[in-house]
C-alpha positions in Angstrom: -42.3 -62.0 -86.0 -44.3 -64.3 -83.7 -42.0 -63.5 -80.9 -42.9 -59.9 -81.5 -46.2 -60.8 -81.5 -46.6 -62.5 -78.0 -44.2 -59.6 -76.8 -47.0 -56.8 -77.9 -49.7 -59.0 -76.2 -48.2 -59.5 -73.0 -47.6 -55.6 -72.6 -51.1 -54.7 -74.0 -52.3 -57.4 -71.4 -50.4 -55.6 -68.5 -51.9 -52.1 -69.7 -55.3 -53.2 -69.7 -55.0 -54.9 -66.5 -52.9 -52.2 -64.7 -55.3 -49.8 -62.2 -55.4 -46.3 -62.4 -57.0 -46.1 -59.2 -56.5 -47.6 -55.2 -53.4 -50.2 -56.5 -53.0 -51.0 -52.5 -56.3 -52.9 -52.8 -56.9 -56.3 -51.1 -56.9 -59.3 -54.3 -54.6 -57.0 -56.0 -51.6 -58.1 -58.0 -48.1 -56.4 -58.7 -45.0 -57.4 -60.9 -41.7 -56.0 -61.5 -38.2 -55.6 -60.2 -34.7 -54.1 -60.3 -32.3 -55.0 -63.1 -28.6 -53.2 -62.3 -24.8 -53.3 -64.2 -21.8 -51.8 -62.6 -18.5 -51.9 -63.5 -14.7 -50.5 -61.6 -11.3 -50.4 -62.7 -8.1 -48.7 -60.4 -4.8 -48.4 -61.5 -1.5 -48.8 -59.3 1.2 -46.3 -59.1 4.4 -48.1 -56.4 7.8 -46.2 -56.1 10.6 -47.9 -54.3 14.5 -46.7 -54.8 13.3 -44.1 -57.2 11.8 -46.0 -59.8 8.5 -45.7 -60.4 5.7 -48.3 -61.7 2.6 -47.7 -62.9 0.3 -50.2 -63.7 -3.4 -51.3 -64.0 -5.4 -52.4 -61.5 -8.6 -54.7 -60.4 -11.3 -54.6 -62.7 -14.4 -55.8 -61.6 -17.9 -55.8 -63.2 -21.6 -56.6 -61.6 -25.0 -57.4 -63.3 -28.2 -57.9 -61.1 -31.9 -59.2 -61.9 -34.2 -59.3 -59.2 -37.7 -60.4 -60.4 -40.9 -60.6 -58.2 -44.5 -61.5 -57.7 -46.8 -60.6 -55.1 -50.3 -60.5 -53.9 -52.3 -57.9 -51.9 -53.8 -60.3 -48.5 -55.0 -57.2 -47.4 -55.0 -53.6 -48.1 -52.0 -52.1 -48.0 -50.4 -55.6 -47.4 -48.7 -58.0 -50.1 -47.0 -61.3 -49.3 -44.8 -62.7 -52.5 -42.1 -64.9 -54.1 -39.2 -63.6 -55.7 -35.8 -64.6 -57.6 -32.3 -62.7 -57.1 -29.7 -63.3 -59.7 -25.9 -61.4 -59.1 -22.6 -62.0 -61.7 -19.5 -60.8 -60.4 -16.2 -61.0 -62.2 -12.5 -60.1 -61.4 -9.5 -59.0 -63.4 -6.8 -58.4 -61.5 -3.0 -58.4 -62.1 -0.7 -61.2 -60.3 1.8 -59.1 -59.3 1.3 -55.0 -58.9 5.2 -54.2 -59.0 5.6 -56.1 -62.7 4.7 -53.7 -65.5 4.7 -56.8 -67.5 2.3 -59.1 -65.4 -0.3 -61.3 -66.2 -3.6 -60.8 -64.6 -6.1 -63.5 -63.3 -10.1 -63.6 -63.5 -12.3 -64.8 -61.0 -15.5 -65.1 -61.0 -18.5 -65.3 -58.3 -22.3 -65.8 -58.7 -25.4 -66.1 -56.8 -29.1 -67.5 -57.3 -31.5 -67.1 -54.5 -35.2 -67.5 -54.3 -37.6 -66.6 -51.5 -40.6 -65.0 -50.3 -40.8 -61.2 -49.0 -43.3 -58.9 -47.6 -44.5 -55.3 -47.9 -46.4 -52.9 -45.9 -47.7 -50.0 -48.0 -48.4 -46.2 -46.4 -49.7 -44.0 -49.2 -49.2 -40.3 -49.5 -51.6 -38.6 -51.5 -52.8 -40.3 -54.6 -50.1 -41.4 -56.5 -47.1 -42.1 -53.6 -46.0 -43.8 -50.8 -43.6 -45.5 -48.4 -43.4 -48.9 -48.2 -41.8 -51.2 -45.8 -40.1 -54.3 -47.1 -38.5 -57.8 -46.0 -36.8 -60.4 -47.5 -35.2 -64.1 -47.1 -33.9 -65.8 -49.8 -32.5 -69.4 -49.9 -29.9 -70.5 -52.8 -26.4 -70.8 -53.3 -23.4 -69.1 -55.1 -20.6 -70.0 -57.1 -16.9 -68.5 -56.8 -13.6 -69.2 -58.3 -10.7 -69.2 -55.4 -7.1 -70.0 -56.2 -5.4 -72.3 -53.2 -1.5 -72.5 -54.3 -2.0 -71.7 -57.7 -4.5 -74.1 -58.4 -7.9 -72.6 -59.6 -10.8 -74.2 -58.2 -14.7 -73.4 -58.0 -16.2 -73.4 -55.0 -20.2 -74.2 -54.3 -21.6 -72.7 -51.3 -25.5 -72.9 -49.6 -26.9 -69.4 -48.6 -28.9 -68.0 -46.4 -30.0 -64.2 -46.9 -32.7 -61.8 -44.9 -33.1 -58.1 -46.1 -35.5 -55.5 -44.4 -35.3 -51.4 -45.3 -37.8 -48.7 -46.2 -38.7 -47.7 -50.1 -40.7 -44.9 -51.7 -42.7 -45.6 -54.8 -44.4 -42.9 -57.5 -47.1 -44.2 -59.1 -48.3 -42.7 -63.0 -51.8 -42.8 -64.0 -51.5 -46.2 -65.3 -50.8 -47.9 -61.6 -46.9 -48.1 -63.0 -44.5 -47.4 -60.1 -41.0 -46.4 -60.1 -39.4 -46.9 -56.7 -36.1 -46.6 -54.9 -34.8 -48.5 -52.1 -32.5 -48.6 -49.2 -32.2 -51.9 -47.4 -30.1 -53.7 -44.8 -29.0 -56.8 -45.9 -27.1 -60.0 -43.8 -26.1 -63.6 -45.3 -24.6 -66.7 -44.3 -22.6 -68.8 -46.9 -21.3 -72.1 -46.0 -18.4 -73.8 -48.3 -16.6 -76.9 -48.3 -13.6 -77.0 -49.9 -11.0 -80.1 -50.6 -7.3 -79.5 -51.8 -4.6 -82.3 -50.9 -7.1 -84.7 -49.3 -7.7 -82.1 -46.7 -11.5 -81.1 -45.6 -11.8 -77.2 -44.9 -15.3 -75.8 -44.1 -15.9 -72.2 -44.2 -18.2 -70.1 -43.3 -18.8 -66.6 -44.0 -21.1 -63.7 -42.5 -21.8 -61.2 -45.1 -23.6 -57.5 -43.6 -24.1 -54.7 -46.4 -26.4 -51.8 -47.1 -27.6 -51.4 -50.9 -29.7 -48.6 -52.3 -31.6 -50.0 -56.0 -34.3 -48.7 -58.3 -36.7 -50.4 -59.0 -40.0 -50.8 -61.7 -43.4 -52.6 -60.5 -47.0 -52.9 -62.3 -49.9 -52.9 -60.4 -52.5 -55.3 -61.7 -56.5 -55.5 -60.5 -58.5 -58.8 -59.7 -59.8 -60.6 -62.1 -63.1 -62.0 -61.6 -65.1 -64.1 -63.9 -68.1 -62.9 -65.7 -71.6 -63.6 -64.5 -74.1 -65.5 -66.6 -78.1 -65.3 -65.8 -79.8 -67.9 -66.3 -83.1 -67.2 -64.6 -85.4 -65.1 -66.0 -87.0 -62.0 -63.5 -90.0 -63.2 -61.9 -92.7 -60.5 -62.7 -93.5 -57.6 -59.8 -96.5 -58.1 -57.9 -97.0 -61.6 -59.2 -98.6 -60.5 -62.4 -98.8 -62.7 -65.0 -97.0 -61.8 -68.4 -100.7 -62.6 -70.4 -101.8 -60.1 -68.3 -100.4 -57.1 -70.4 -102.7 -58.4 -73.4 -105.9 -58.3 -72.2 
């Protein structure tokens, strides 16, 4: 129950906070992100000498989280920090022309953070383009097999994203966006099997469309407190009104 609690404050906070006007302002906030799952299979058919075998074949599944934070420097300009989070796994058979094979998994992950950037261009009241940039700093995780032995591998990485995005904004300054954005990283892994040192390093270049789900909050500013009293116009005296 208290858990439900905090959960119903936190989104009546974000409601009462969210603008329903000019969310591009300068000292503005906004929060949100894309959260994606996709999943493959194949299946093999191979014919030699007349006999046929059909069989299953890779299986892979994806989940992504990529949570951010940023603040409006200027109008139409937010500079922020955010966290990337991708789970990949592998299920794929040893041997495609066994009916009867067993199948391996694999697995690979990656946790970056970073900053990024956005440059706004509104259309109308309630839309607009945005330009966006990325770099994120981390490493990843992946399962390899080198002569049948199954190791895990650690590996530093270096990623920078830029594309273009559209966002729709509803009366409540909530927008739902989508995005297309180039993206290029740089792993490096060291791996040791047999007393032997091998560095790798791998250049990754890919293209990924996402949808996306950000809130857009206004400043807060404290509340004023007078402690003066008005002086009087003209210099009157108050005892003035009773004579």
């Amino acid at each position: 129950m208290t858990l439900r609690l905090i959960f119903l404050s936190v989104l009546t906070l974000i409601f009462n906070l969210s603008l329903p006007a000019q969310p591009f302002s300068q000292g503005n906030f906004m929060m949100g992100g894309t959260l994606g799952f996709s999943a493959a299979e194949s299946s093999v058919d191979v014919e030699a000498e007349g006999v046929s075998v059909s069989n299953e074949g890779a299986r892979t599944t994806q989940f992504n989280i990529a949570p951010a934070v940023g603040y409006f420097l200027l109008d139409r300009w937010t500079l922020g920090i955010g966290m990337d989070y991708t789970l990949n796994r592998l299920r794929e058979p040893k041997d495609i022309n066994d009916p009867n094979t067993d199948y391996e998994k694999s697995f690979d992950s990656d946790l970056l953070f970073g900053p990024f950037t956005r440059v706004y261009l509104p259309v109308g009241q309630d839309k607009a383009f945005f330009l966006e940039a990325t770099a994120g700093f981390g490493s990843s995780e992946s399962q390899v097999s080198i002569d049948g032995v199954s190791q895990t591998v650690s590996n530093d990485v270096l990623a920078i994203g830029i594309g273009p995005g559209f966002t729709i904004l509803s009366n409540d300054a909530i927008g739902i966006e989508a995005q297309l954005k180039y993206n290029w990283a740089r792993s490096n892994a060291e791996i040791i099997f047999n007393d032997i040192n091998t560095n790798t390093q791998t250049y990754t270049n890919q293209i990924d469309f996402s949808i996306g789900l950000q809130v857009y909050f206004a400043r807060i500013r404290p509340a004023k407190v007078e402690n003066e009293k008005p002086e009087p116009a003209n210099n009157i005296e108050p005892t003035d009104f009773y004579d």
